[in-house]
Short mmCIF file of C-alpha atoms and ligand atoms in Angstrom, two decimals:
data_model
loop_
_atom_site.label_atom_id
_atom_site.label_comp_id
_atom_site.label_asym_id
_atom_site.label_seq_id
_atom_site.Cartn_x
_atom_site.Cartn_y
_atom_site.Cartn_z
CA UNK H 1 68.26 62.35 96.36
CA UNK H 2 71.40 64.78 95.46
CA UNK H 3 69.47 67.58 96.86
CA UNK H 4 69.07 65.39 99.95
CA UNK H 5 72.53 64.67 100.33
CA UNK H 6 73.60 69.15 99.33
CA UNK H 7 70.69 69.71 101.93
CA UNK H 8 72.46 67.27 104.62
CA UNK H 9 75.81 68.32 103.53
CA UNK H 10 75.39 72.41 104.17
CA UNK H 11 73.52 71.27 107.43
CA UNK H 12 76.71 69.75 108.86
CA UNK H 13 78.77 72.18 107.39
CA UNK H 14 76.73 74.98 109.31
CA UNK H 15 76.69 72.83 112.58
CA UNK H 16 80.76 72.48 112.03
CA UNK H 17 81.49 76.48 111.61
CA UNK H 18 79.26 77.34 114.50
CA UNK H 19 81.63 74.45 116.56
CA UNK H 20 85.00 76.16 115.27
CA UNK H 21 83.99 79.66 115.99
CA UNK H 22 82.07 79.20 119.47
CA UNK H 23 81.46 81.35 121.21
CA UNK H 24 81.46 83.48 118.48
CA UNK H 25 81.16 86.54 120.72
CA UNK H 26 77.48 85.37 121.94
CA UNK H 27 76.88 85.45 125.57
CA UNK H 28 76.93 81.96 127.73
CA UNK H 29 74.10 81.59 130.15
CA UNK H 30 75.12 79.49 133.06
CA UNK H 31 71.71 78.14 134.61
CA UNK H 32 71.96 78.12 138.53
CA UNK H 33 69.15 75.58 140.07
CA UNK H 34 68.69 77.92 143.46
CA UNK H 35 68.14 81.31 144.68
CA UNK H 36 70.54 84.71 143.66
CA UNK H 37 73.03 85.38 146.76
CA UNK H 38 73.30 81.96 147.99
CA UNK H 39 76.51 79.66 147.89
CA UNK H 40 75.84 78.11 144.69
CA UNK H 41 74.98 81.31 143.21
CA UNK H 42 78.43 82.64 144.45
CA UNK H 43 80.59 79.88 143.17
CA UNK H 44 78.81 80.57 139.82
CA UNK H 45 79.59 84.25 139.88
CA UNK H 46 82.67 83.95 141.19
CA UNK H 47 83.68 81.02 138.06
CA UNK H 48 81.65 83.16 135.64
CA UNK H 49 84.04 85.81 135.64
CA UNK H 50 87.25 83.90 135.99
CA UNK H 51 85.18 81.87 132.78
CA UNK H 52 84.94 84.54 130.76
CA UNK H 53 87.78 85.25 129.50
CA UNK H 54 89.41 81.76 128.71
CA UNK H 55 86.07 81.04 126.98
CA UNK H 56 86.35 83.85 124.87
CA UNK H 57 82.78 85.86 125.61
CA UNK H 58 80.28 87.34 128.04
CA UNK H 59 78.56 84.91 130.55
CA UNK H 60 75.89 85.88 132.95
CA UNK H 61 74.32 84.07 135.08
CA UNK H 62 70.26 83.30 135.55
CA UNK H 63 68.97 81.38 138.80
CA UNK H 64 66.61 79.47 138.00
CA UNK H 65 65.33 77.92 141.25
CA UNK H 66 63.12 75.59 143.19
CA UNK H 67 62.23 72.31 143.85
CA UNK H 68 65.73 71.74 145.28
CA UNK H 69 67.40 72.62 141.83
CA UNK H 70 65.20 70.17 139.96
CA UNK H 71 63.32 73.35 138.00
CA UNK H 72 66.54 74.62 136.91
CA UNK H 73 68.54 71.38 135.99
CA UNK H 74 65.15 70.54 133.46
CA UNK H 75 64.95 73.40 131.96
CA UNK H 76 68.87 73.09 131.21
CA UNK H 77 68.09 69.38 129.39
CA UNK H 78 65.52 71.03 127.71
CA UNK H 79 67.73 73.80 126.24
CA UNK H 80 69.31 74.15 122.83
CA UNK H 81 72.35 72.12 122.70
CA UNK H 82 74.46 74.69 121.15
CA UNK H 83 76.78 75.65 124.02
CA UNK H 84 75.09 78.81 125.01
CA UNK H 85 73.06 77.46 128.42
CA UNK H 86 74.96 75.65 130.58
CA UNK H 87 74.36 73.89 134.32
CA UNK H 88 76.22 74.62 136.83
CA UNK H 89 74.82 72.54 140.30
CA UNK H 90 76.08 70.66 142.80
CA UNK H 91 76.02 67.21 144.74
CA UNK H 92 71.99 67.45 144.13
CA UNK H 93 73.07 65.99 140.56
CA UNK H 94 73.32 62.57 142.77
CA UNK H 95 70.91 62.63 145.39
CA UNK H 96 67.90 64.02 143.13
CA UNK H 97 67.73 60.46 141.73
CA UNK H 98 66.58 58.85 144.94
CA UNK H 99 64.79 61.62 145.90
CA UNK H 100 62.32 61.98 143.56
CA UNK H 101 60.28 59.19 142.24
CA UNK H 102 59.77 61.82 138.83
CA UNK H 103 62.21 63.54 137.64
CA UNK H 104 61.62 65.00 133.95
CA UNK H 105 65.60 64.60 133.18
CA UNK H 106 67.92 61.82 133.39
CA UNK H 107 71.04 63.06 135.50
CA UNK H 108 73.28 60.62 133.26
CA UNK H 109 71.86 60.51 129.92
CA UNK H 110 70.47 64.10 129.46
CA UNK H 111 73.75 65.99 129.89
CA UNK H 112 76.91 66.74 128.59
CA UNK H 113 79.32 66.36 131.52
CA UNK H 114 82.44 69.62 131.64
CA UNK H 115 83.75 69.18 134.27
CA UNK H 116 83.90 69.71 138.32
CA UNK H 117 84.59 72.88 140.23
CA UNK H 118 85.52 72.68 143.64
CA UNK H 119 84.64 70.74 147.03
CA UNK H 120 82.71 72.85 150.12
CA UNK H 121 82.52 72.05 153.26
CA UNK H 122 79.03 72.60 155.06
CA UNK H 123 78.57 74.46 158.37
CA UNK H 124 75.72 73.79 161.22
CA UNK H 125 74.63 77.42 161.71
CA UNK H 126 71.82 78.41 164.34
CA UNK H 127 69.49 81.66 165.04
CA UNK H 128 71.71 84.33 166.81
CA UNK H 129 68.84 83.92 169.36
CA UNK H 130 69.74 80.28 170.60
CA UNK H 131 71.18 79.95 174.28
CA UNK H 132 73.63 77.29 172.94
CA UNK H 133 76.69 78.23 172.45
CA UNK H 134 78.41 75.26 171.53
CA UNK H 135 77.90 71.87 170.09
CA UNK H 136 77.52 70.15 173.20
CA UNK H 137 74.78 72.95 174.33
CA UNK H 138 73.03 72.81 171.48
CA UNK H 139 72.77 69.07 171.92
CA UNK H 140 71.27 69.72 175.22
CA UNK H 141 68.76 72.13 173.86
CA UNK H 142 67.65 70.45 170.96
CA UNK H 143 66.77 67.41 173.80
CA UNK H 144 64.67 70.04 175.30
CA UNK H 145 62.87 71.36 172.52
CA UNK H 146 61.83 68.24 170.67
CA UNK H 147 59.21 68.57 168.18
CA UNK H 148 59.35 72.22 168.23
CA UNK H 149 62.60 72.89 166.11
CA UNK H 150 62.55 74.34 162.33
CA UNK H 151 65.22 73.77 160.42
CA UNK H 152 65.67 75.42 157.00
CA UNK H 153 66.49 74.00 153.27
CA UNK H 154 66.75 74.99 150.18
CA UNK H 155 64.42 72.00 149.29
CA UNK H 156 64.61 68.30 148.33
CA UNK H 157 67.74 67.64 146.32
CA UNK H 158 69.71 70.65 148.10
CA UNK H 159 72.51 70.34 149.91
CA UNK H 160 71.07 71.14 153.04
CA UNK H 161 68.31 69.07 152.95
CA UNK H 162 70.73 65.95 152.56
CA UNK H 163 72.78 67.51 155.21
CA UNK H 164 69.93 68.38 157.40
CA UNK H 165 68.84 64.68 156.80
CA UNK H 166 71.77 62.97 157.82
CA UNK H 167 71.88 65.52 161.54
CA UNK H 168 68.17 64.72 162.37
CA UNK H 169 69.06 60.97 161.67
CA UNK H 170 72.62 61.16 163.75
CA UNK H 171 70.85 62.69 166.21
CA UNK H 172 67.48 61.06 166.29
CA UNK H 173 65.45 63.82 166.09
CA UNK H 174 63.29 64.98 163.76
CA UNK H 175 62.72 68.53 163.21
CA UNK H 176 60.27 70.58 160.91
CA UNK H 177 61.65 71.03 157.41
CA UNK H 178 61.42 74.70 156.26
CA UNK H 179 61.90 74.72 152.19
CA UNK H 180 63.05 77.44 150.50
CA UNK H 181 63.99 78.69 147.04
CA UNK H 182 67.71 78.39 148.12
CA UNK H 183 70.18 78.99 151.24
CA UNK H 184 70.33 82.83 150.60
CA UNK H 185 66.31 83.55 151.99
CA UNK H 186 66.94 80.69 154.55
CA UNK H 187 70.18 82.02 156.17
CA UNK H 188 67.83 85.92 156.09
CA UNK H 189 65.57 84.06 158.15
CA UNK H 190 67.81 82.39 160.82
CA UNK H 191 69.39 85.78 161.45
CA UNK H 192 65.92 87.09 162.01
CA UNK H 193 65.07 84.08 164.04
CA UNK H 194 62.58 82.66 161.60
CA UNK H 195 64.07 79.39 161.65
CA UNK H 196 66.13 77.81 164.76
CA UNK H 197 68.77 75.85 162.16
CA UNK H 198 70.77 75.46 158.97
CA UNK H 199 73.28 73.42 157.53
CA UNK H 200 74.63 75.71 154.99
CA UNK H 201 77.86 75.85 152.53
CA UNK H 202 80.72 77.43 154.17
CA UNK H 203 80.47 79.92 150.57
CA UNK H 204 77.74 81.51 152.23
CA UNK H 205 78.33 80.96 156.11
CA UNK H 206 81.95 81.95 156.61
CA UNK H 207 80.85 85.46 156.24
CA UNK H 208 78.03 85.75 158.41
CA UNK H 209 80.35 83.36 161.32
CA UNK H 210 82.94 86.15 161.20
CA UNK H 211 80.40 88.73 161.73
CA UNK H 212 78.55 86.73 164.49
CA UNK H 213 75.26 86.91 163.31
CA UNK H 214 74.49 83.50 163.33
CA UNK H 215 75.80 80.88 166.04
CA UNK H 216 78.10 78.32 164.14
CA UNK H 217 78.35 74.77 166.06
CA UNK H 218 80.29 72.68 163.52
CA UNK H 219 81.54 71.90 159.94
CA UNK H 220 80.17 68.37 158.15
CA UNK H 221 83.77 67.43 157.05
CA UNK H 222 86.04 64.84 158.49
CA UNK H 223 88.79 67.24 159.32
CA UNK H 224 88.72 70.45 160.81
CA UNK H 225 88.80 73.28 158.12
CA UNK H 226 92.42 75.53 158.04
CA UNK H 227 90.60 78.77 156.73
CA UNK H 228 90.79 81.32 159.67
CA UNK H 229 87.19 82.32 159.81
CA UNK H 230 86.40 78.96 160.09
CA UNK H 231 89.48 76.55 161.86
CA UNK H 232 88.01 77.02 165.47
CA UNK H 233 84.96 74.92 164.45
CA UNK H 234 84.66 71.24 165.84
CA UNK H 235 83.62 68.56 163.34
CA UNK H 236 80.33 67.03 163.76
CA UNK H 237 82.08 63.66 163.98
CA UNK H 238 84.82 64.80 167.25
CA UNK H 239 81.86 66.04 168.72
CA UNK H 240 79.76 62.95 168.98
CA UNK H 241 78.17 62.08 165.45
CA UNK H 242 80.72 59.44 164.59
CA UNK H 243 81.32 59.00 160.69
CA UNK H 244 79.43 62.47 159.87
CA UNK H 245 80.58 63.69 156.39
CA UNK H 246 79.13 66.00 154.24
CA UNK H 247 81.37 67.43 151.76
CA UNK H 248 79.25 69.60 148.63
CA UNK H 249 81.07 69.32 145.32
CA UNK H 250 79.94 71.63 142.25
CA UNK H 251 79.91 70.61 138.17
CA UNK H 252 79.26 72.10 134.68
CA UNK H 253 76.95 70.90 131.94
CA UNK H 254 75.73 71.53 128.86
CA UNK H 255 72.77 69.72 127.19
CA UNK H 256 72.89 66.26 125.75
CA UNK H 257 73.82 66.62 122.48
CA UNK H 258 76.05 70.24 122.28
CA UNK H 259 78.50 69.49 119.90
CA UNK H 260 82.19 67.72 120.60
CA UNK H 261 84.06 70.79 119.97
CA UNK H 262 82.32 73.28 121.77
CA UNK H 263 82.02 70.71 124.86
CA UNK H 264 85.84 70.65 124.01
CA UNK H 265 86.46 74.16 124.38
CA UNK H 266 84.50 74.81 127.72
CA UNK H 267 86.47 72.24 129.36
CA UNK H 268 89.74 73.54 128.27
CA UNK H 269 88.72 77.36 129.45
CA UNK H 270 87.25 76.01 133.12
CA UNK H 271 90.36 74.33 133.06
CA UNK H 272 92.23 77.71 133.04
CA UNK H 273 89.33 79.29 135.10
CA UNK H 274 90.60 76.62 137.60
CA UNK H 275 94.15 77.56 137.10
CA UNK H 276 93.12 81.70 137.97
CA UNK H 277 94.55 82.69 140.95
CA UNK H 278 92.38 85.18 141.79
CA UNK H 279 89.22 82.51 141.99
CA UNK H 280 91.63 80.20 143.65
CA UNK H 281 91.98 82.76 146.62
CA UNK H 282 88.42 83.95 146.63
CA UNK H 283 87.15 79.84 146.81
CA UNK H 284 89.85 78.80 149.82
CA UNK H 285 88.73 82.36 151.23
CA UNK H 286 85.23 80.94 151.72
CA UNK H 287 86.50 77.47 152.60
CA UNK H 288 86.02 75.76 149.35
CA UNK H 289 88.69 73.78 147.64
CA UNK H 290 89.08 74.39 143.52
CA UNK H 291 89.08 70.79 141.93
CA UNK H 292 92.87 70.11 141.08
CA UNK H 293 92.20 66.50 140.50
CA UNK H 294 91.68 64.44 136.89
CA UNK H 295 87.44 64.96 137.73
CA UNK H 296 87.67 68.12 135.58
CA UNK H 297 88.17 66.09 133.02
CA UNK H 298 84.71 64.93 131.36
CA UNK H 299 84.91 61.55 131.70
CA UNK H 300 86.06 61.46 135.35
CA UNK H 301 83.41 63.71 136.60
CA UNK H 302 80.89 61.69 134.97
CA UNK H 303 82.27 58.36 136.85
CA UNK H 304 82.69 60.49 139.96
CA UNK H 305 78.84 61.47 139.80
CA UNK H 306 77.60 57.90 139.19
CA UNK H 307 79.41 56.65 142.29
CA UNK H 308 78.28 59.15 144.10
CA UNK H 309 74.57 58.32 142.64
CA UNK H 310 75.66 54.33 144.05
CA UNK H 311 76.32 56.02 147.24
CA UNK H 312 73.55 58.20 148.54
CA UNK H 313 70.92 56.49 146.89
CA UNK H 314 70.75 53.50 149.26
CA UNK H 315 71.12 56.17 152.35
CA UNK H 316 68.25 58.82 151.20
CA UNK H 317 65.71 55.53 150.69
CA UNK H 318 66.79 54.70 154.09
CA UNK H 319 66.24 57.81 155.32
CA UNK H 320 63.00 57.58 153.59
CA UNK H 321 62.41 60.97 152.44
CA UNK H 322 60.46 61.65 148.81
CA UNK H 323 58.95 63.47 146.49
CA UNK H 324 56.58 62.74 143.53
N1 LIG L 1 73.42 75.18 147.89
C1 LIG L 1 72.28 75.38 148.70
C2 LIG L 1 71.75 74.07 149.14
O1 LIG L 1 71.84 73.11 148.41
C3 LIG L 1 71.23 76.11 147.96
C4 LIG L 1 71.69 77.40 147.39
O2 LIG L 1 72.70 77.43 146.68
O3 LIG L 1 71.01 78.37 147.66
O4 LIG L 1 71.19 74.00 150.18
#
């Protein structure tokens, strides 16, 4: 029995070191659900290395994609909770519920919640090939192609899959869905004509507006956007599709069960990550908005993800779009 209780004893005391000295100089993967070079890939480099040095250590960054982040956010529950994988994804966290009637995680029991990252605003993008050249045009065309229009995703639980949902419904349409391992192959394949459309994160259109070699027809937020690139674009709600909002948020996790301290510690260093001017600029350069608000605390992301779990839930089922 008393070498039970020395045996139990050194095990916490082990598990309590490694919490005071994490990181410990040991590099942090942060897991990214979709494709290398897309938008959530970007805001993950772009916070890895404003992460890094709050946190303390190295942190590099492995996409993991497919299945419209589902691949990536398991194999993140899965992972040893010791602080050294992390998740960082975005508003699929809420809408993978409803869209798949499996899912091999549990978004609200098999993570440690660290916090949000920012808010992005989505763009309608079309093939540089496309005689519209403006909402109202491409209205006109996409009455005149029905049933022959593709329209890129990065699969079901992406961003612009929910996106591209809520357009076909606003406009009742339906167009072909065109899956892919993330936005950065899709938006390759509208500029080569591939695929006629895309509703994509303004963290990987803005670039690719300013150089014209896509057509942009709107953003998915409420308000017109104020970042240059971007503030001559209508919303998709002034220009006919009353209500239309989209807006992408992004969050970190850790595995369900990574100790209290080291949870501890990566919220207080995104905290200051959040605080870095430098990835302030670089987000508001690409539209994006760093969360200033109290959901990087834990707690309040965690609430803010379970409403929006209440709210898109009853809207994908109506929608009816699945997967098994
Ligand atoms: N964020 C994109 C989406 O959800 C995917 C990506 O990051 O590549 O559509």
């Amino acid at each position: 029995m008393k070498t039970l209780f020395a045996i139990a004893a050194m095990a916490l005391t082990v598990v309590a070191t490694h919490a005071q000295t994490y990181p410990n100089a040991r590099t942090v993967t942060i897991v990214v659900p979709f494709a290398a070079g897309g938008p959530t890939d970007r805001v993950a480099r772009d916070l890895a290395e404003a992460l890094a040095k709050p946190l303390g250590t190295n942190i590099v960054v492995d996409n993991v994609a497919g299945a419209g982040s589902s691949i990536g956010t398991a194999k993140v529950a899965r992972a040893t909770p010791d602080g050294y994988t992390l998740l960082l994804n975005h508003i699929g966290m809420s809408t993978m519920p409803a869209l798949y009637r499996k899912l091999p995680f549990n978004v609200e029991t098999d993570f440690e919640y660290l916090g949000m990252i920012n808010e992005v605003p989505m763009t309608l993008i079309g093939k540089p090939q496309l005689p519209a050249n403006n909402f109202q045009e491409l209205q006109t065309w996409i009455g005149q192609n029905k049933g022959k229009i593709n329209l890129g995703n990065a699969g079901l639980g992406a961003a612009s899959q929910l996106c591209g949902l809520l357009f076909q419904s606003a406009m009742k349409v339906e167009m072909t869905p065109v899956p892919y391992k993330g936005t950065a192959p899709a938006i390759a394949d509208l500029m080569g004509g591939q695929i006629d459309l895309l509703c994509d994160q303004t963290t990987n259109t803005t670039g690719q507006i300013t150089a014209k070699t896509v057509k942009a027809y709107a953003v998915t937020t409420s308000k017109r956007l104020t970042t240059p690139a971007l503030k001559g674009l209508p919303t998709l709600a002034e220009s006919g599709l009353k209500d239309f909002e989209v807006t992408i948020w992004h969050g970190l996790y850790a595995p369900k069960g990574t100790p209290p301290e080291v949870t501890k510690k990566i919220n207080e260093a995104l905290k200051a990550a959040l605080k870095d001017p430098a990835f302030i600029k670089r987000e508001e350069d690409l539209g994006a908005v760093v969360m200033a608000d109290k959901r990087v605390e834990p707690a309040d992301h965690k609430k803010f993800v379970a409403a929006e779990i209440a709210k898109w839930g009853p809207i994908i089922k109506a929608a009816g779009a699945y997967a098994d």
